[in-house]
mmCIF file of C-alpha atoms in Angstrom:
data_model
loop_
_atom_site.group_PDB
_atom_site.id
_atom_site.type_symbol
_atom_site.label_atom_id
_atom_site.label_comp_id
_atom_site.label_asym_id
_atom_site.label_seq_id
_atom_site.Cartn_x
_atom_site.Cartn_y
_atom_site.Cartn_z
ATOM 1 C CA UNK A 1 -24.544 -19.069 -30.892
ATOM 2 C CA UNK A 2 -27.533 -18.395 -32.694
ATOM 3 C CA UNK A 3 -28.868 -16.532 -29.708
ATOM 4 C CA UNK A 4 -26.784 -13.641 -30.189
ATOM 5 C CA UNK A 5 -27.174 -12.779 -33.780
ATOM 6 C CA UNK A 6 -29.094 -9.485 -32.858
ATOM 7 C CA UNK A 7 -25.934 -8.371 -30.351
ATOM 8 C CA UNK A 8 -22.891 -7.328 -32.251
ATOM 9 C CA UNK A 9 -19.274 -7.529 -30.579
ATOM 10 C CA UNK A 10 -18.060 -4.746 -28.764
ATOM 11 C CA UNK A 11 -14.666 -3.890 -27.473
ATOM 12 C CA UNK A 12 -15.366 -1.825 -23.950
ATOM 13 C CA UNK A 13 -13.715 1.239 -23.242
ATOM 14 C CA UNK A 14 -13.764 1.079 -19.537
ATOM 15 C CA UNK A 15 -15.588 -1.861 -18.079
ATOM 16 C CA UNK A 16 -15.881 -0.813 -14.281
ATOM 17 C CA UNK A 17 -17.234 -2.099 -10.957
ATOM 18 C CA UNK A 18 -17.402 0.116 -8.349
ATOM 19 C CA UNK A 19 -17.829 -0.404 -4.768
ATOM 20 C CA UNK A 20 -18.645 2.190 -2.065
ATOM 21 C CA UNK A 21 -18.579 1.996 1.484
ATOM 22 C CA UNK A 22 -19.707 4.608 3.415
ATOM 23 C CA UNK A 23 -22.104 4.483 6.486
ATOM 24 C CA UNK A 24 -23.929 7.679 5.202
ATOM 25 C CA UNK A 25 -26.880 6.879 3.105
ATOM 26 C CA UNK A 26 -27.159 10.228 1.409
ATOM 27 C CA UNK A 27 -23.322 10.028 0.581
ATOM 28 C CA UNK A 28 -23.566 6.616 -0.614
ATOM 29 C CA UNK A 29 -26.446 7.621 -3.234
ATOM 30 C CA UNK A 30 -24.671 10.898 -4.201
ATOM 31 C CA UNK A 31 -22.099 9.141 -5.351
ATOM 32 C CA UNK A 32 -23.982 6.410 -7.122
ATOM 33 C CA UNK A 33 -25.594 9.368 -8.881
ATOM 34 C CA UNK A 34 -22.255 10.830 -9.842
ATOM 35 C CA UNK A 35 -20.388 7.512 -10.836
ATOM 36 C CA UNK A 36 -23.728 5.854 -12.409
ATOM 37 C CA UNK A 37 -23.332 4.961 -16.686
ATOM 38 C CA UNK A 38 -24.055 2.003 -18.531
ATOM 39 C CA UNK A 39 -20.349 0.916 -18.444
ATOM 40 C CA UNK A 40 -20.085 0.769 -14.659
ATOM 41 C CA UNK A 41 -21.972 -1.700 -11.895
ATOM 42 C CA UNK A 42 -22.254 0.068 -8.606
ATOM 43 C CA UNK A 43 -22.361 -1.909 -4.877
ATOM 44 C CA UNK A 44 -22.726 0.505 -1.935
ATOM 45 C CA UNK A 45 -21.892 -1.029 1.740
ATOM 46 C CA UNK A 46 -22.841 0.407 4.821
ATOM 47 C CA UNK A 47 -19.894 -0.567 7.008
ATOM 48 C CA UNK A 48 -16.899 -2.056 6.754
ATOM 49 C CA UNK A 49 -18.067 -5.327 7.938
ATOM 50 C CA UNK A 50 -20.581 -5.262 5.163
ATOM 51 C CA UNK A 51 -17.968 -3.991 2.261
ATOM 52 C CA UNK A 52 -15.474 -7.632 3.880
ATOM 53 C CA UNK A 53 -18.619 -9.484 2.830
ATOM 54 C CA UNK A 54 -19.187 -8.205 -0.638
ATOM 55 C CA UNK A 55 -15.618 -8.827 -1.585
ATOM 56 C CA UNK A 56 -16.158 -12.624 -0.938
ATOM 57 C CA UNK A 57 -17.909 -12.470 -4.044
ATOM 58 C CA UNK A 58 -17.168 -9.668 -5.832
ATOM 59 C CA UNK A 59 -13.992 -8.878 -7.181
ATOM 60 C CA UNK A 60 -14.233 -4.476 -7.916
ATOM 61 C CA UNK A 61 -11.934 -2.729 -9.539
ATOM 62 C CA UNK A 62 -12.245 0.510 -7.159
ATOM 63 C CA UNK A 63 -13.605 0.476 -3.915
ATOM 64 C CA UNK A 64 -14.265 4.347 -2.361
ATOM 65 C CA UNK A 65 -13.781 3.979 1.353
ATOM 66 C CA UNK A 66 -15.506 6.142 4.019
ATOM 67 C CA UNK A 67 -12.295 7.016 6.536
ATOM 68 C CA UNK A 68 -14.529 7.826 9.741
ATOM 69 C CA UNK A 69 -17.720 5.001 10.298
ATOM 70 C CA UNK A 70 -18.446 3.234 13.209
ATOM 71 C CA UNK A 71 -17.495 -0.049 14.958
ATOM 72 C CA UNK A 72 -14.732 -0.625 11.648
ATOM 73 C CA UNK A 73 -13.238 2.630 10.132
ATOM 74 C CA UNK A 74 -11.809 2.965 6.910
ATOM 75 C CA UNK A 75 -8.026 2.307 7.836
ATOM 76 C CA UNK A 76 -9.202 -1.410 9.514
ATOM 77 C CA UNK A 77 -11.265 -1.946 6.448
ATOM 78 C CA UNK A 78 -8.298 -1.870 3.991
ATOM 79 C CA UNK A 79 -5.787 -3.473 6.435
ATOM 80 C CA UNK A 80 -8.517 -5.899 6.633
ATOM 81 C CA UNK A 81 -8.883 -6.140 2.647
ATOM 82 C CA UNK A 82 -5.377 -6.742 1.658
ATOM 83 C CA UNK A 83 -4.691 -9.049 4.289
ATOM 84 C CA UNK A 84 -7.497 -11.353 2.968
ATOM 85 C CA UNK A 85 -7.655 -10.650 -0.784
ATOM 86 C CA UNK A 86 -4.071 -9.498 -1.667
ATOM 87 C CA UNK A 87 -3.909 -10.877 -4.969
ATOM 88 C CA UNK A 88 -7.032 -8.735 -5.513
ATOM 89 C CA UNK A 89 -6.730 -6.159 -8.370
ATOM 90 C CA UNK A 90 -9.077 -3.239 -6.791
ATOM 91 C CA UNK A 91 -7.486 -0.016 -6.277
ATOM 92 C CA UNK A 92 -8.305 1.780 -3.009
ATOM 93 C CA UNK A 93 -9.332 5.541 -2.907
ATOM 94 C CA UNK A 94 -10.200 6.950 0.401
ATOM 95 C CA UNK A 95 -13.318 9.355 0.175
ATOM 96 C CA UNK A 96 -13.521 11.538 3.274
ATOM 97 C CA UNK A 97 -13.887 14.942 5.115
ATOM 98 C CA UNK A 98 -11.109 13.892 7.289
ATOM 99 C CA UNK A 99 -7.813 15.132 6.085
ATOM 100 C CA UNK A 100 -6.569 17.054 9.636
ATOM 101 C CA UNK A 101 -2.639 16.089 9.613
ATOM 102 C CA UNK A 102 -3.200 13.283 7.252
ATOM 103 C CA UNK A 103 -2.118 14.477 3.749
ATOM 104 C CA UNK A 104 -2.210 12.917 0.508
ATOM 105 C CA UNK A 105 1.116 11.249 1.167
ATOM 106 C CA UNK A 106 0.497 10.246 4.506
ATOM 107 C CA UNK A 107 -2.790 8.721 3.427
ATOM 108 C CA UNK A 108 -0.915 6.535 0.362
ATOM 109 C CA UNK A 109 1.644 5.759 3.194
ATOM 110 C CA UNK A 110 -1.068 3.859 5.039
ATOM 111 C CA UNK A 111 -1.934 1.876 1.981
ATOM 112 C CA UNK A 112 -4.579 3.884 0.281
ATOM 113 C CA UNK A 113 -4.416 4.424 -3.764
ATOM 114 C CA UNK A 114 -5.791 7.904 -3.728
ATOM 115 C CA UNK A 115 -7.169 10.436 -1.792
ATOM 116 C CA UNK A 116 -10.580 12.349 -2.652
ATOM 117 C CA UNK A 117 -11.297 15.111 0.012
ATOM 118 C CA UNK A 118 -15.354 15.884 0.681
ATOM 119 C CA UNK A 119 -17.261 17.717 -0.695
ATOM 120 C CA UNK A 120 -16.615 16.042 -3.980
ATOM 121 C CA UNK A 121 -16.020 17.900 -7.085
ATOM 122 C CA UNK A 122 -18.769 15.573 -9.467
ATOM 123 C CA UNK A 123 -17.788 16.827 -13.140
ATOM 124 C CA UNK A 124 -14.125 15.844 -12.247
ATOM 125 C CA UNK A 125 -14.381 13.426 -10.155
ATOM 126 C CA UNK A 126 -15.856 10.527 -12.443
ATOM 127 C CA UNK A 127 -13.211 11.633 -15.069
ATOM 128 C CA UNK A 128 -10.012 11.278 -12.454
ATOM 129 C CA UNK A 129 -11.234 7.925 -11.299
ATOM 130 C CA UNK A 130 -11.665 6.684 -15.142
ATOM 131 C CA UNK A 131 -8.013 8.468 -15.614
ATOM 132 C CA UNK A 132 -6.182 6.622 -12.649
ATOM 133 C CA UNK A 133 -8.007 3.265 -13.435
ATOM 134 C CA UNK A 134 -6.877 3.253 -16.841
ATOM 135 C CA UNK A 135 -3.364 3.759 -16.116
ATOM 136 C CA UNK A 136 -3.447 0.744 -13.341
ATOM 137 C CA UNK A 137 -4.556 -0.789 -15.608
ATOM 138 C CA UNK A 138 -2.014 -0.141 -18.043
ATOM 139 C CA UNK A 139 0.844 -0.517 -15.259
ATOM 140 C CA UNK A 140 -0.791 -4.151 -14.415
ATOM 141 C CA UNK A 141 -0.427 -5.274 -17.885
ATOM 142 C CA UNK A 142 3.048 -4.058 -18.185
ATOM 143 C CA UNK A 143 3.693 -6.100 -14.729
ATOM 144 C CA UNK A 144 4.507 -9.546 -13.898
ATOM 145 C CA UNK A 145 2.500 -9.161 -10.478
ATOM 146 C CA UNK A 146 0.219 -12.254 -9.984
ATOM 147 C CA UNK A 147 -3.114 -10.590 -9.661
ATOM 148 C CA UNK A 148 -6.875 -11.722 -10.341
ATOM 149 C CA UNK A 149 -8.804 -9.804 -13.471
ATOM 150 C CA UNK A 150 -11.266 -7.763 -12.060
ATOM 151 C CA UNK A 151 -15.152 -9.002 -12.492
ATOM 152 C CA UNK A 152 -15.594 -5.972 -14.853
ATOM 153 C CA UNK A 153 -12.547 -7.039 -17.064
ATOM 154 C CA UNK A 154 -13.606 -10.514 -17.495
ATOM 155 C CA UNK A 155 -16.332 -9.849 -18.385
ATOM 156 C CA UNK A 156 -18.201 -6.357 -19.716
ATOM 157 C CA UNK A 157 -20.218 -4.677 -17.950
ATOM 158 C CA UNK A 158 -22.120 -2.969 -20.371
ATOM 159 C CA UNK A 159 -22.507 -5.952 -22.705
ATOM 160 C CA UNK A 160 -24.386 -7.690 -19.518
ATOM 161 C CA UNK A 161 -26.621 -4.663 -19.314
ATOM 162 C CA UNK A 162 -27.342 -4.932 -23.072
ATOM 163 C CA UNK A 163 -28.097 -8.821 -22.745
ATOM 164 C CA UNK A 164 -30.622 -8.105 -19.802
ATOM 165 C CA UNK A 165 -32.616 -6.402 -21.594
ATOM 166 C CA UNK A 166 -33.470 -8.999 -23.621
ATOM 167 C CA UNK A 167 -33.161 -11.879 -21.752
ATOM 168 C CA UNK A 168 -34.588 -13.330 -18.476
ATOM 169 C CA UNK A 169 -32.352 -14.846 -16.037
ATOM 170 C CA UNK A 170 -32.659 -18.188 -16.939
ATOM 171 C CA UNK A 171 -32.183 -17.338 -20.593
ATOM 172 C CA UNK A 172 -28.832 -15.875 -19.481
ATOM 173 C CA UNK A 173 -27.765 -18.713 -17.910
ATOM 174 C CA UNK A 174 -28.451 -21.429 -21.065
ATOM 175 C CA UNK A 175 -26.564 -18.593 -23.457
ATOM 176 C CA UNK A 176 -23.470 -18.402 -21.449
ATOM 177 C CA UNK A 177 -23.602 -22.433 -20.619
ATOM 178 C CA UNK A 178 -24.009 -22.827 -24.247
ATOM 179 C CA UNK A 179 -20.611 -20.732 -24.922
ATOM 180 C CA UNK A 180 -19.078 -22.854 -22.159
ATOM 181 C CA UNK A 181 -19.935 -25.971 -23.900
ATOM 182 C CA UNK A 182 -19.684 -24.930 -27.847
ATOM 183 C CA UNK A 183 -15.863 -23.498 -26.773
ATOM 184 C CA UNK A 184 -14.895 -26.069 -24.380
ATOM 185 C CA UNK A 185 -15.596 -28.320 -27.548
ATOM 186 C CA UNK A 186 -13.781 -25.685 -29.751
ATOM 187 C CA UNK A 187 -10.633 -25.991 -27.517
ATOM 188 C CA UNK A 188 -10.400 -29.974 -28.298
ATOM 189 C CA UNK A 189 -10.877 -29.358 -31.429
ATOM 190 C CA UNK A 190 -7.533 -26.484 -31.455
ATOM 191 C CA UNK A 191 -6.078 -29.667 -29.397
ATOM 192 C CA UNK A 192 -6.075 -31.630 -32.290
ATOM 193 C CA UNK A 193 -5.249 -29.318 -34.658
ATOM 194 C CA UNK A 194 -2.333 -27.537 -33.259
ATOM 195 C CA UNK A 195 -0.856 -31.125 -33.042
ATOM 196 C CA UNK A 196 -1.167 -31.847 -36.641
ATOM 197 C CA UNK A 197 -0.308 -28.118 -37.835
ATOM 198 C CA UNK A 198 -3.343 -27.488 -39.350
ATOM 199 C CA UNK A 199 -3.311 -23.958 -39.615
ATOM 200 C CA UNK A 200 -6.468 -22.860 -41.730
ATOM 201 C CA UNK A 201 -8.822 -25.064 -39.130
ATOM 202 C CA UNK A 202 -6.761 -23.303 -36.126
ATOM 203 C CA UNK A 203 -7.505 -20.217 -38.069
ATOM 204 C CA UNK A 204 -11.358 -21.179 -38.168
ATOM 205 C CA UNK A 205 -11.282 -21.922 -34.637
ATOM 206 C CA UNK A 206 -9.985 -18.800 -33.083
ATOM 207 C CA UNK A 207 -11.871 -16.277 -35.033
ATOM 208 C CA UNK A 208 -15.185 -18.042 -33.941
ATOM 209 C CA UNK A 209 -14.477 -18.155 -30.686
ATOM 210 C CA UNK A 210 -13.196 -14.179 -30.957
ATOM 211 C CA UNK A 211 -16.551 -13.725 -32.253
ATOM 212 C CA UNK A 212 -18.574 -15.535 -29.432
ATOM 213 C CA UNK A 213 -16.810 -14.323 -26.734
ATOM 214 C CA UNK A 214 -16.785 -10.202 -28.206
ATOM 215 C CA UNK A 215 -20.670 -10.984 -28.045
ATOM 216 C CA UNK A 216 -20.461 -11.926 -24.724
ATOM 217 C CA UNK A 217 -18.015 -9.411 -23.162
ATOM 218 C CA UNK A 218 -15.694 -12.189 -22.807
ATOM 219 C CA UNK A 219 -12.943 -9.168 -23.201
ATOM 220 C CA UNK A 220 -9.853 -11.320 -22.421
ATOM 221 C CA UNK A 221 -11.067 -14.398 -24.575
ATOM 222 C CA UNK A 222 -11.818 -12.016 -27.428
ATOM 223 C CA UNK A 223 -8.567 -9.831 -27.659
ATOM 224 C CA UNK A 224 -6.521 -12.742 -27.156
ATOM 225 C CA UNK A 225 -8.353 -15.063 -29.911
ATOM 226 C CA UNK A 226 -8.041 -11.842 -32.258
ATOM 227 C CA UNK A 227 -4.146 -11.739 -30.998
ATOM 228 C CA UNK A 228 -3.400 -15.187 -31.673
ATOM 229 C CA UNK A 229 -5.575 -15.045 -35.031
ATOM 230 C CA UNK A 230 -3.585 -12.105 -36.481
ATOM 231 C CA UNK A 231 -0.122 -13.484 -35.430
ATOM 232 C CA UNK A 232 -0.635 -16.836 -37.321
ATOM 233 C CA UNK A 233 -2.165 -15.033 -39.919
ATOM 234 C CA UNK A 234 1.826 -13.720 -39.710
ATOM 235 C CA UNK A 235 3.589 -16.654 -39.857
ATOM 236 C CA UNK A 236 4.460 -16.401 -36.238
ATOM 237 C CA UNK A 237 2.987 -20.580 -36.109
ATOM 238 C CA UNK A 238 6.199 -21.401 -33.704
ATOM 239 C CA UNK A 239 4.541 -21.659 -30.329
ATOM 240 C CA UNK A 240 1.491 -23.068 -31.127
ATOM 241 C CA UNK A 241 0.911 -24.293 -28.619
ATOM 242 C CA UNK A 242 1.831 -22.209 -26.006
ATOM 243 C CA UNK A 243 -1.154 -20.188 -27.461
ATOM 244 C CA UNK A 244 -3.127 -22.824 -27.137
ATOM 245 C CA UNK A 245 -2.555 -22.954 -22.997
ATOM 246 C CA UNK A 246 -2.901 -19.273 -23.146
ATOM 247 C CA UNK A 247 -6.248 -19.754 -24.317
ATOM 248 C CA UNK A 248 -7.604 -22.457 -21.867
ATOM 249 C CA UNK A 249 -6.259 -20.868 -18.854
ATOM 250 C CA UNK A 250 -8.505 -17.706 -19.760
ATOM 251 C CA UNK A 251 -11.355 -20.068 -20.755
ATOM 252 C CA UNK A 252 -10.554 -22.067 -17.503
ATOM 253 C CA UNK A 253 -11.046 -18.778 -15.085
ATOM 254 C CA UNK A 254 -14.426 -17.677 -17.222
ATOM 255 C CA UNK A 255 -15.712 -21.237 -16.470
ATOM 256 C CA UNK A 256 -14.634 -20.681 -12.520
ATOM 257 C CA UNK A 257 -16.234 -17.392 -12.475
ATOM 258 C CA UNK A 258 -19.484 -16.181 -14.716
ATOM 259 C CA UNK A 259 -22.061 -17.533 -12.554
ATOM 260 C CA UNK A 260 -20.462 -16.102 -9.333
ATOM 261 C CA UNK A 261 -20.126 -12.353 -11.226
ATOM 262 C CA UNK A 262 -23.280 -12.801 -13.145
ATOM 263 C CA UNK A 263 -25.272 -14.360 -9.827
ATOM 264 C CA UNK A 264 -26.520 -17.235 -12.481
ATOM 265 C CA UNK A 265 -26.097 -19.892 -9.902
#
């Protein structure tokens, strides 16, 4: 991975993607100005029928729905949503001037995550959303609900921001096909070595794929290579190779998704 020598790895703090649907351009861009940081990719959508086609390929991790647009308002758009993507990790906030008898209960009644009333309050507003999408996070983890990673946790958004700045498109696409290849290689390699015990190779193995991935914003490769690493480092060498599966199936959905999140295709 010679590529990456001048990128060190990075563990994100709050790797976001946003998306915000509301039919009002100057709405739309105010909160893109409020929301905007080097951690977070923004999508804005026009209508509801336009926020049902960025979802086919992009999986957000909030999504900021207008209640009152045209043709589709925001209670069909989100009846809409989790009928078609509910194994879909994106927490739903509805953004509106339109409270009347609806209150904050009512509204999380009908399916939404959150309420946010108009005008928006921007100092506190980009703080609450980091605050409630941390702790869905949190209860996710702590879950056994069988729900996709979010774009932004597989892979970092501000390590993609950093990597664009020094390299074109196509140079994107041969250093992340490179990391397929070099760990799909790696992961025969464990194969072979968790079968014969070999623990100092295993070793080896995981902390240079930790490495490659943290350089990456791989997120869930990394912290689970530097899991596994310090474990059998412990002497917990029991269920090899039920680490070893661990592993692949988060290597399998990277393979199955970068060039859809990174539009490398």
């Amino acid at each position: 991975m010679n590529k990456l020598a001048r990128l060190r790895p990075r563990h994100p703090i709050l790797s976001r993607k946003i998306l915000i649907v509301d039919d009002n351009d100057i709405n739309r861009q105010y909160l893109r100005s409020v929301l905007s940081d080097e951690d977070t990719e923004l999508l804005s959508a026009s209508s509801g029928h336009i926020a049902l086609k960025f979802l086919e390929n992009h999986i957000p991790d909030v999504i900021l729905m207008d209640i009152q647009m045209p043709e589709m308002d925001g209670f069909e758009c989100l009846n809409l949503i989790k009928e078609r993507h509910p194994d879909y990790p994106s927490l739903i906030f509805a953004v509106t001037g339109f409270s009347d008898d609806f209150g904050n209960t009512s509204f999380k009644q009908l399916g939404f995550d959150e309420l946010f009333l108009k005008p928006i309050k921007a100092p506190i507003f980009k703080d609450q959303i980091g605050e409630l999408l941390q702790k869905w996070r949190e209860e996710k983890s702590a879950s056994n609900q069988a729900l996709r990673l979010s774009d932004a946790e597989l892979i970092d958004i501000k390590t993609i921001k950093e990597l664009e700045k020094y390299a074109s498109q196509k140079e994107l696409l041969e250093i992340y096909k490179e990391f397929e290849t070099e760990t799909n290689e790696a992961i025969e390699q464990l194969k072979s070595h968790v079968a014969s015990n070999d623990i100092d190779k295993i070793l080896s193995i995981l902390h240079t794929i930790k490495g490659n991935s943290a350089s990456l914003g791989l997120t869930p490769i990394a912290e689970f290579s530097e899991k596994a690493e310090i474990e059998i480092k412990n002497h917990k060498t029991t269920d090899l190779e039920n680490y070893l599966r661990q592993l692949l199936a988060l290597f399998t959905t990277f393979v199955s998704n970068y060039g859809r999140i990174l539009n490398l295709n």
